[in-house]
Amino acid sequence: MQRRIEDYAMIGDHQTAALVADNGSIDWLCLPRFDSAACFAALLGDEENGHWRLAPKGATDHDTCSRRSYRPDTLVLDTEWHTPEGAVRVTDLMPQRHEHPDVVRIVEGLAGQVTMRSTIRLRFDYGSVVPWMRRADGHRVAVAGPDSIWLRSEPEVRTWGKDFGTHSEFTVEPGDKVAFVLTWHPSHRPRPPLIDPFEALESSVADWQAWAKHCVYQGPHKEKVMRSLIVLKALTYAPTGGIVAAATTSLPEELGGVRNWDYRYCWLRDSTLTLDALLAAGHLDEARDWRDWLLRAVAGDPAGLQIMYGLSGERRIPEFELPWLPGYEASAPVRIGNQAVQQVQLDVYGEVIDSLTLAARAGLGSKPHAWRIQNALLEFLETAWRQPDAGLWEVRGPRRHFVHSKIMSWVAADRAVRAMEDNAELTGDVDRWRRMRDEVRRDVLRHGYDARRNTFTQYYGSTELDSALLLIPRTGFLPPDDPRVLGTIDAISAELSHHGFLHRYSTQQGDTAHLDGLPGGEATFLVCSFWLADALCLAGRRDEACALFERLVGLCNDVGLLAEEYDPVSGRQLGNFPQAFSHIGLVGTAFVLYGDAVGR
């Protein structure tokens, strides 16, 4: 039986992540990086596509644990089982790696006598390759092509192979501990170094809790805010500082639909909001690393600026399909890579310049070439902003003059003007950028605003709406109490709301397939509802904003995680998981509402 998306928790080592279900099964794990091929891919198929279940003997796939939780301020997961024979705890973690990634699972007896069963089905290349298994140096070793995985237990327990799986069975009493360590390394290399699983647990808890102490937020829902920040940290690729949008690919925006995308890459659209959240929370090192990744990724011809990049700034992210995987709840196709990398999205120029401005004002340290990059981007945008683009939401239909893209072009010019006004040492033609800023503003107010309905529209000449327009007051394009902003808030709340949560844009209109080039619909998009709470608060409607925030926080699963979307009819989370954008929204709204609740 396939678990609900919200039935999963995440563990990770700042270079990749695994999803652990509430029935004790690891159903998703890509090694050695977030964007590597999965060796456990049951999430997008079934157990024959790879998984690792560790649960009491006799527990069926339908059975769930008695309780689970992360240890406070960590990504170390404790799962408890209470059976007629006794109680047991399984602790799952991925310690920060020295060289190779490790998955550690520690079983501890709590009461009575519990017999545990471990079943591992390793399937390299997204569930398509069954490895050759052998024994060596007290390990079970799986090898196929470039990949090898070494599995051992401490103390050693009996292990046997059956049905192309590796099985173990053992009994624990109170105080007994049995640890499993699964290690990936290149198959042409000798045996990887051994780690002490029990020391790894202690050091992982200490490392996470030491990091969490830097958070300055002391307001309501502190635990959820901290969990969201831990998710952002866990989705950071430590070697480069890049932050992936999610740990998964192809979790559907509509069950049984085709809106299934690979989110294991770094989007420029997230940059300003990510920086803002990290800086507000006091995590300056992560903010600096993200800024530095951004500068490396965007270096080059401004006309070639992409909307997303690989973990190290790679530019080629070709999209293809995996026909052997049926998809999550038959939501096909399963996609690897992302064709949207080829799209022109002009809003990213504003987001990059806004991010670099924010970083400079936060005192993250100067980068001499950062201003030159911004000037080069502006010189390109000076004429390019007049062109249609694919917009923030990466629609796969025709290019249009999206209002949000125009406003972010205004942001690019505005931030450059402000930077030069604040710092006389910066070189450039400030009058030129002022003229550009004024021209973009006039164009948006003339073509992107519907005076009859008192609302900004999704694109020029359209009557459609777009939740991204809720960001207008945050950008400074108009004051939050401007009648045109208030009208936009009301229109979006009325027309894009679904059971109290927001869609990104309408997928129900007759010309929608023409707009985004895709059949079917999608659930409500969580970050949009956080943006609505922000806009309401900035407009002076704080009670409405707080009530919405309370409902959004209530959507977190039992361990505090959010996917990309939420279906209020079925009450299920949908889309890739956990989603950085959703957690950025949670942190951002918490600071908008309770920004004075910090401890310095």
XYZ file of C-alpha atoms in Angstrom:
600
model
C 0.000 0.000 0.000
C 1.372 3.409 -0.975
C 1.659 5.822 1.907
C 0.261 9.337 1.838
C 2.863 11.993 1.164
C 2.364 13.389 4.669
C 3.110 9.939 6.119
C 6.801 10.521 5.434
C 9.572 12.131 7.438
C 12.962 13.208 6.075
C 16.498 12.465 7.223
C 19.568 13.845 5.497
C 23.262 14.723 5.626
C 23.310 18.119 3.818
C 24.112 16.437 0.510
C 21.160 14.098 0.010
C 18.049 12.970 1.857
C 15.874 9.935 2.506
C 12.131 9.695 3.123
C 11.057 7.386 5.957
C 7.406 6.285 6.125
C 5.416 5.832 9.319
C 5.473 2.059 8.704
C 9.264 2.015 9.105
C 10.148 1.897 5.397
C 12.705 4.081 3.659
C 11.032 4.497 0.269
C 13.194 7.199 -1.326
C 16.942 7.731 -1.267
C 19.239 9.156 -3.941
C 22.976 8.511 -3.549
C 25.384 10.195 -3.349
C 23.616 13.545 -4.089
C 20.099 14.917 -4.085
C 20.023 14.699 -7.883
C 21.645 11.264 -8.168
C 19.700 8.185 -9.219
C 17.633 6.627 -6.436
C 18.551 3.272 -4.916
C 15.203 3.198 -3.042
C 12.380 4.319 -5.353
C 9.296 2.600 -3.906
C 7.848 6.096 -3.426
C 7.231 6.232 -7.178
C 6.412 2.549 -7.647
C 6.344 -0.338 -5.203
C 8.736 -2.269 -2.979
C 10.267 -4.000 -5.993
C 11.634 -0.605 -7.010
C 13.693 -0.481 -3.818
C 12.991 0.113 -0.126
C 14.236 -0.716 3.374
C 11.649 -1.694 5.969
C 12.614 -2.064 9.618
C 9.650 -2.930 11.862
C 8.430 -5.558 14.335
C 8.068 -9.023 12.849
C 4.530 -9.610 11.696
C 3.769 -5.932 11.064
C 2.134 -5.548 7.660
C 2.663 -2.728 5.185
C -0.651 -1.295 6.389
C 0.531 -1.133 10.016
C 1.959 2.139 11.270
C 4.171 2.975 14.200
C 2.741 3.962 17.575
C 4.410 7.366 17.546
C 7.303 9.188 15.958
C 9.064 12.500 16.385
C 12.296 14.262 15.691
C 14.617 14.782 18.615
C 14.308 18.464 19.561
C 15.975 20.812 17.061
C 17.481 17.972 14.991
C 16.836 15.859 11.906
C 17.232 12.660 13.960
C 13.996 10.662 13.786
C 12.685 8.396 16.565
C 9.964 5.890 15.675
C 8.360 3.826 18.446
C 6.404 0.601 18.157
C 4.239 -0.752 20.976
C 3.256 -4.383 20.460
C 1.648 -7.049 22.668
C 5.163 -8.422 23.235
C 6.799 -5.133 24.210
C 8.049 -1.769 22.933
C 10.934 -0.765 20.709
C 12.418 2.421 19.262
C 14.053 2.833 15.837
C 16.289 5.890 15.447
C 17.021 6.970 11.874
C 19.658 9.470 10.810
C 22.187 10.354 8.154
C 25.264 11.718 9.920
C 27.216 14.510 8.295
C 29.561 12.691 6.010
C 33.338 12.775 5.977
C 33.619 11.204 2.546
C 30.776 8.780 1.781
C 27.068 8.938 2.731
C 25.791 6.684 5.525
C 22.287 5.757 6.640
C 22.189 4.699 10.296
C 19.242 2.845 11.823
C 19.491 1.997 15.538
C 16.997 -0.374 17.174
C 16.614 -0.077 20.961
C 14.521 -2.320 23.179
C 12.252 -0.397 25.561
C 10.027 -3.050 27.174
C 9.387 -6.784 26.919
C 10.838 -8.767 24.026
C 10.272 -7.601 20.463
C 11.453 -9.498 17.401
C 12.385 -7.123 14.605
C 12.530 -7.752 10.878
C 14.693 -5.864 8.384
C 14.017 -6.197 4.646
C 16.185 -4.365 2.132
C 15.646 -4.349 -1.606
C 18.369 -2.310 -3.273
C 17.563 -1.182 -6.800
C 20.016 1.185 -8.451
C 19.118 3.646 -11.226
C 15.652 4.555 -9.955
C 14.534 1.011 -9.244
C 15.595 -0.507 -12.563
C 18.847 -2.330 -11.702
C 19.076 -5.287 -9.309
C 22.647 -5.359 -7.941
C 24.894 -8.357 -7.455
C 25.135 -9.250 -3.747
C 28.083 -10.808 -1.947
C 29.598 -11.050 1.519
C 32.874 -9.315 2.396
C 34.515 -8.299 5.692
C 31.340 -8.755 7.721
C 29.252 -6.790 5.203
C 26.601 -7.490 2.646
C 27.888 -5.747 -0.491
C 25.671 -4.717 -3.409
C 27.393 -3.793 -6.675
C 26.065 -2.668 -10.060
C 28.042 -0.511 -12.463
C 29.464 2.557 -10.711
C 27.495 2.029 -7.484
C 28.185 -0.083 -4.465
C 26.494 -0.209 -1.085
C 27.955 -1.866 2.001
C 25.597 -2.983 4.756
C 26.593 -4.150 8.229
C 25.051 -4.476 11.667
C 26.551 -3.878 15.113
C 26.420 -6.264 16.843
C 26.233 -8.600 13.878
C 22.843 -10.238 13.297
C 21.958 -13.114 11.015
C 21.291 -11.974 7.446
C 20.067 -13.965 4.448
C 19.046 -13.338 0.885
C 15.635 -14.179 -0.558
C 13.473 -12.885 -3.434
C 16.186 -10.433 -4.487
C 16.173 -8.885 -1.022
C 18.356 -8.943 2.080
C 16.624 -9.995 5.292
C 17.543 -9.904 8.987
C 15.693 -10.968 12.114
C 16.628 -10.422 15.763
C 15.071 -9.887 19.195
C 15.699 -6.975 21.568
C 14.966 -6.529 25.259
C 15.175 -3.345 27.378
C 18.627 -1.813 26.981
C 19.550 -3.849 23.892
C 20.736 -1.854 20.894
C 21.330 -3.082 17.364
C 22.614 -0.669 14.724
C 22.550 -0.996 10.951
C 24.849 1.093 8.766
C 24.306 1.396 5.013
C 27.159 3.109 3.157
C 27.403 4.102 -0.514
C 30.701 4.518 -2.324
C 32.051 4.158 -5.879
C 32.269 0.502 -6.826
C 35.870 0.768 -8.057
C 37.099 1.917 -4.649
C 38.116 -0.334 -1.725
C 35.881 -0.792 1.307
C 34.711 2.543 2.748
C 35.882 3.605 6.223
C 33.721 2.329 9.067
C 31.814 4.724 11.293
C 30.664 4.115 14.851
C 26.858 4.354 14.586
C 26.373 5.208 18.246
C 28.965 7.996 18.184
C 27.406 9.205 14.928
C 24.056 9.524 16.693
C 25.523 11.570 19.542
C 27.471 13.874 17.256
C 24.514 14.387 14.905
C 22.241 15.421 17.761
C 24.908 17.758 19.120
C 25.635 19.302 15.698
C 21.988 19.987 14.894
C 21.205 21.434 18.301
C 24.284 23.664 18.227
C 23.166 24.989 14.841
C 19.596 25.547 16.012
C 20.752 27.761 18.876
C 21.569 30.506 16.362
C 17.868 31.007 15.614
C 16.643 34.306 17.110
C 12.894 33.731 16.664
C 10.953 33.546 19.943
C 7.376 34.058 18.758
C 4.345 31.779 18.429
C 4.849 28.390 16.800
C 8.577 28.542 17.459
C 8.841 24.755 17.070
C 7.291 24.894 13.563
C 9.502 27.805 12.551
C 12.561 25.935 13.792
C 11.485 22.796 11.950
C 11.099 24.807 8.737
C 14.581 26.255 9.143
C 15.958 22.741 9.727
C 14.283 21.664 6.481
C 16.007 24.529 4.624
C 19.325 23.538 6.180
C 18.735 19.881 5.270
C 17.937 20.822 1.661
C 21.228 22.734 1.387
C 23.955 21.035 -0.614
C 26.819 21.688 1.795
C 29.743 21.619 -0.679
C 28.345 24.592 -2.633
C 25.633 26.264 -0.526
C 22.922 25.653 -3.139
C 19.438 24.919 -1.768
C 17.281 22.418 -3.665
C 13.556 23.083 -4.030
C 12.666 19.628 -2.658
C 14.186 16.222 -1.990
C 11.984 14.420 -4.532
C 10.881 14.234 -8.124
C 7.465 13.627 -9.683
C 5.245 13.686 -6.610
C 2.038 14.860 -8.300
C 0.222 18.153 -8.048
C -2.909 16.179 -8.961
C -3.337 12.483 -8.152
C -3.321 10.530 -11.388
C -2.304 13.632 -13.351
C 0.706 14.605 -15.443
C 1.882 17.644 -13.458
C 4.851 15.766 -12.019
C 8.188 17.595 -11.949
C 11.747 17.118 -10.719
C 12.506 19.617 -7.955
C 15.995 18.436 -6.941
C 17.622 21.599 -8.304
C 18.191 25.196 -7.225
C 15.727 27.865 -8.396
C 16.689 31.536 -8.600
C 13.037 32.465 -7.961
C 13.484 31.336 -4.343
C 16.607 33.402 -3.723
C 15.263 36.613 -2.167
C 12.695 34.908 0.054
C 15.252 32.302 1.135
C 17.834 34.934 2.015
C 15.232 36.976 3.849
C 14.168 33.977 5.946
C 17.727 32.912 6.801
C 18.851 36.438 7.662
C 15.774 37.139 9.779
C 16.325 33.929 11.732
C 19.998 34.671 12.365
C 21.538 31.977 10.154
C 24.125 34.195 8.480
C 26.524 31.460 7.368
C 23.831 29.713 5.317
C 22.715 33.043 3.875
C 26.294 33.850 2.871
C 26.794 30.427 1.293
C 23.554 30.815 -0.693
C 24.645 34.300 -1.840
C 28.001 32.922 -2.967
C 26.335 30.033 -4.822
C 24.088 32.570 -6.533
C 27.030 34.658 -7.718
C 28.806 31.635 -9.174
C 25.685 30.274 -10.842
C 24.657 33.484 -12.630
C 28.156 34.390 -13.843
C 28.325 34.608 -17.618
C 26.303 36.160 -20.415
C 23.260 37.960 -18.901
C 21.162 36.824 -21.848
C 21.851 33.236 -20.806
C 20.594 33.617 -17.230
C 18.643 30.474 -16.294
C 15.771 30.092 -13.871
C 17.412 27.104 -12.160
C 20.784 25.401 -11.902
C 22.238 22.171 -10.592
C 23.621 21.762 -7.092
C 27.029 23.076 -8.120
C 25.666 25.526 -10.671
C 25.379 23.061 -13.561
C 23.444 24.505 -16.478
C 22.352 21.379 -18.324
C 19.363 19.684 -16.690
C 17.815 17.657 -19.532
C 14.349 16.259 -18.898
C 13.423 12.645 -19.643
C 10.914 10.067 -18.440
C 11.260 6.737 -16.612
C 8.680 4.408 -18.151
C 9.372 1.518 -15.742
C 8.108 3.536 -12.754
C 4.283 3.828 -12.610
C 4.445 7.010 -10.546
C 3.037 7.915 -7.149
C -0.542 6.557 -7.087
C -0.339 6.035 -10.870
C 0.596 9.666 -11.517
C 2.702 9.371 -14.645
C 5.049 10.174 -16.176
C 7.934 10.102 -13.725
C 10.307 12.835 -14.879
C 14.027 13.277 -14.276
C 15.528 16.681 -15.055
C 13.450 19.745 -15.804
C 12.723 21.164 -19.228
C 11.720 24.490 -17.670
C 15.441 25.252 -17.413
C 15.194 26.366 -21.052
C 12.459 28.917 -20.371
C 12.868 32.684 -20.371
C 11.600 34.072 -17.086
C 12.432 37.730 -16.735
C 11.457 37.912 -13.063
C 14.683 36.107 -12.101
C 16.734 39.202 -13.004
C 14.885 41.159 -10.358
C 15.151 38.342 -7.856
C 18.923 38.038 -8.317
C 19.514 41.777 -7.973
C 17.131 41.997 -5.018
C 18.963 39.110 -3.326
C 22.386 40.667 -3.808
C 21.070 43.996 -2.499
C 19.595 42.283 0.546
C 22.872 40.463 1.182
C 24.867 43.691 0.962
C 22.563 45.509 3.365
C 22.758 42.593 5.811
C 26.539 42.954 5.919
C 27.375 39.520 4.523
C 30.684 40.822 3.219
C 31.387 42.535 -0.061
C 32.091 40.711 -3.289
C 33.818 43.114 -5.720
C 32.333 41.441 -8.784
C 28.762 41.399 -7.419
C 28.048 44.971 -8.520
C 29.510 44.354 -11.968
C 27.210 41.353 -12.358
C 24.206 43.447 -11.356
C 25.109 46.148 -13.879
C 25.451 43.555 -16.630
C 22.071 42.050 -15.760
C 20.445 45.477 -15.809
C 21.939 46.395 -19.159
C 20.370 43.287 -20.653
C 17.057 43.790 -18.849
C 16.829 47.430 -19.988
C 15.457 46.230 -23.310
C 14.485 42.634 -22.485
C 11.799 43.595 -19.951
C 9.525 44.620 -22.822
C 9.425 41.029 -24.102
C 6.907 38.329 -23.106
C 8.162 35.420 -20.984
C 7.060 32.160 -19.339
C 6.354 33.773 -15.968
C 7.034 32.751 -12.397
C 5.021 29.546 -12.626
C 6.891 28.150 -15.638
C 3.801 27.706 -17.771
C 4.412 25.508 -20.795
C 2.058 27.459 -23.014
C 2.780 30.602 -25.074
C 4.901 33.405 -23.650
C 2.956 36.360 -22.291
C 3.540 39.753 -20.687
C 3.197 38.515 -17.116
C 2.632 41.350 -14.661
C 4.762 39.773 -11.939
C 7.704 39.550 -14.349
C 7.332 43.257 -15.187
C 7.167 44.191 -11.512
C 10.348 42.226 -10.812
C 11.997 44.117 -13.674
C 10.983 47.265 -11.818
C 12.538 45.758 -8.677
C 15.838 45.240 -10.525
C 16.055 48.902 -11.535
C 14.772 50.139 -8.175
C 17.346 48.200 -6.151
C 20.162 49.446 -8.366
C 19.012 53.062 -7.922
C 18.759 52.669 -4.161
C 22.162 51.012 -3.937
C 23.821 53.866 -5.835
C 22.000 56.483 -3.779
C 23.227 54.804 -0.591
C 26.792 54.197 -1.737
C 28.610 56.896 -3.699
C 31.467 54.501 -4.464
C 29.316 52.389 -6.777
C 29.788 53.239 -10.432
C 26.992 53.403 -12.987
C 24.422 55.642 -14.632
C 21.858 56.119 -11.885
C 19.714 58.401 -14.058
C 19.518 55.664 -16.667
C 18.175 53.177 -14.136
C 15.739 55.753 -12.765
C 14.317 56.225 -16.249
C 14.000 52.469 -16.665
C 12.282 52.143 -13.295
C 9.777 54.867 -14.126
C 9.068 53.433 -17.585
C 8.367 49.934 -16.235
C 6.092 51.343 -13.551
C 4.052 53.335 -16.058
C 3.755 50.320 -18.331
C 2.506 48.041 -15.556
C -0.024 50.555 -14.283
C -1.296 51.129 -17.828
C -1.483 47.528 -19.059
C -1.427 45.291 -15.980
C -4.165 46.903 -13.896
C -7.886 46.417 -14.445
C -9.485 49.649 -13.182
C -12.989 48.298 -13.652
C -12.384 45.410 -11.249
C -9.766 47.271 -9.165
C -7.161 44.527 -9.428
C -3.896 43.756 -11.128
C -4.142 40.898 -13.621
C -1.990 37.888 -14.432
C -0.750 39.230 -17.762
C -1.419 42.163 -20.058
C -4.870 42.014 -21.658
C -6.054 39.241 -19.353
C -8.868 39.063 -16.822
C -7.132 36.203 -15.008
C -5.506 36.610 -11.596
C -2.210 35.384 -10.162
C -1.321 34.857 -6.505
C 2.187 36.168 -7.204
C 0.587 39.627 -7.334
C 0.279 39.405 -3.545
C 4.016 40.129 -3.474
C 3.491 43.672 -4.798
C 3.577 45.377 -1.370
C 6.586 43.311 -0.340
C 8.542 44.509 -3.384
C 7.736 48.150 -2.671
C 6.119 48.674 -6.073
C 3.077 50.110 -4.271
C 2.343 50.712 -0.580
C 0.450 47.891 1.159
C -2.549 50.151 1.813
C -2.807 51.427 -1.773
C -6.411 50.910 -3.004
C -5.102 48.971 -6.004
C -3.230 46.581 -3.706
C -6.259 46.170 -1.448
C -8.434 45.481 -4.469
C -5.977 42.849 -5.694
C -5.957 41.139 -2.300
C -9.750 40.991 -2.267
C -10.000 39.773 -5.861
C -7.449 36.997 -5.356
C -9.076 35.976 -2.069
C -12.432 35.708 -3.811
C -11.454 34.121 -7.128
C -8.446 31.927 -6.375
C -9.545 30.648 -2.971
C -10.490 26.997 -2.562
C -11.838 26.072 0.872
C -9.820 28.911 2.369
C -6.493 28.270 0.601
C -5.152 29.749 -2.634
C -4.429 28.364 -6.064
C -1.496 29.896 -7.935
C -3.809 30.798 -10.807
C -6.995 29.413 -12.232
C -6.839 25.967 -13.794
C -10.590 25.843 -14.343
C -11.079 28.451 -17.057
C -11.727 27.448 -20.645
C -8.406 28.767 -21.923
C -6.255 27.389 -19.097
C -4.792 24.537 -21.151
C -3.775 27.198 -23.633
C -2.220 29.217 -20.816
C -0.014 26.610 -19.140
C 0.013 23.945 -21.842
C -1.085 21.159 -19.486
C -4.266 19.148 -18.937
C -5.917 18.689 -15.578
C -5.634 20.835 -12.483
C -3.703 21.066 -9.255
C -4.249 21.529 -5.546
C -3.845 24.779 -3.623
C -0.292 26.091 -3.573
C 0.824 26.558 0.026
C 3.297 29.416 -0.338
C 0.572 31.509 -2.017
C -1.560 31.304 1.117
C 1.435 32.407 3.186
C 1.817 35.357 0.800
C -1.839 36.223 1.355
C -1.255 36.256 5.121
C 1.724 38.581 4.583
C -0.278 40.939 2.375
C -3.189 41.012 4.808
C -0.889 41.838 7.718
C 0.931 44.585 5.805
C -2.447 46.041 4.799
C -3.467 46.308 8.451
C -5.740 43.252 8.515
C -3.707 41.456 11.161
C -6.509 39.373 12.660
C -7.283 37.832 9.265
C -3.587 37.213 8.670
C -3.102 35.494 12.031
C -6.154 33.296 11.518
C -4.885 32.196 8.094
C -1.408 31.519 9.492
C -2.901 29.322 12.215
C -4.717 27.222 9.611
C -1.591 26.932 7.466
C 0.601 25.843 10.365
C -2.048 23.246 11.140
C -1.386 21.600 7.762
C 2.106 20.464 8.812
C 2.297 16.707 9.221
C 2.985 15.053 12.563
C 6.717 15.853 12.320
C 6.273 19.416 11.036
C 6.800 18.958 7.280
C 4.969 20.498 4.325
C 4.720 19.487 0.692
C 4.263 21.938 -2.153
C 0.454 21.818 -2.270
C -2.593 20.864 -0.240
C -5.936 19.455 -1.374
C -8.526 20.689 1.149
C -11.207 18.315 -0.200
C -9.262 15.104 0.416
C -7.234 16.656 3.240
C -3.970 15.498 1.654
C -0.621 17.074 0.920
C 0.457 16.911 -2.725
C 3.517 17.785 -4.778
C 7.191 17.342 -4.013
C 8.178 16.913 -0.389
C 9.341 18.472 1.781
C 9.101 21.676 -0.232
C 11.545 24.493 0.515
C 9.176 27.169 -0.828
C 6.405 26.144 1.592
C 8.774 26.216 4.562
C 10.261 29.536 3.431
C 6.707 30.866 3.380
C 6.070 29.631 6.925
C 9.230 31.274 8.264
C 8.607 34.485 6.330
C 5.037 34.880 7.550
C 6.053 34.162 11.141
C 8.489 37.079 10.961
C 5.957 39.356 9.234
C 3.424 38.670 11.978
C 5.753 38.380 14.966
C 8.984 39.950 13.778
C 9.496 41.736 17.055
C 9.564 38.381 18.858
C 13.283 37.764 18.592
C 16.002 37.330 21.161
C 19.214 39.115 20.309
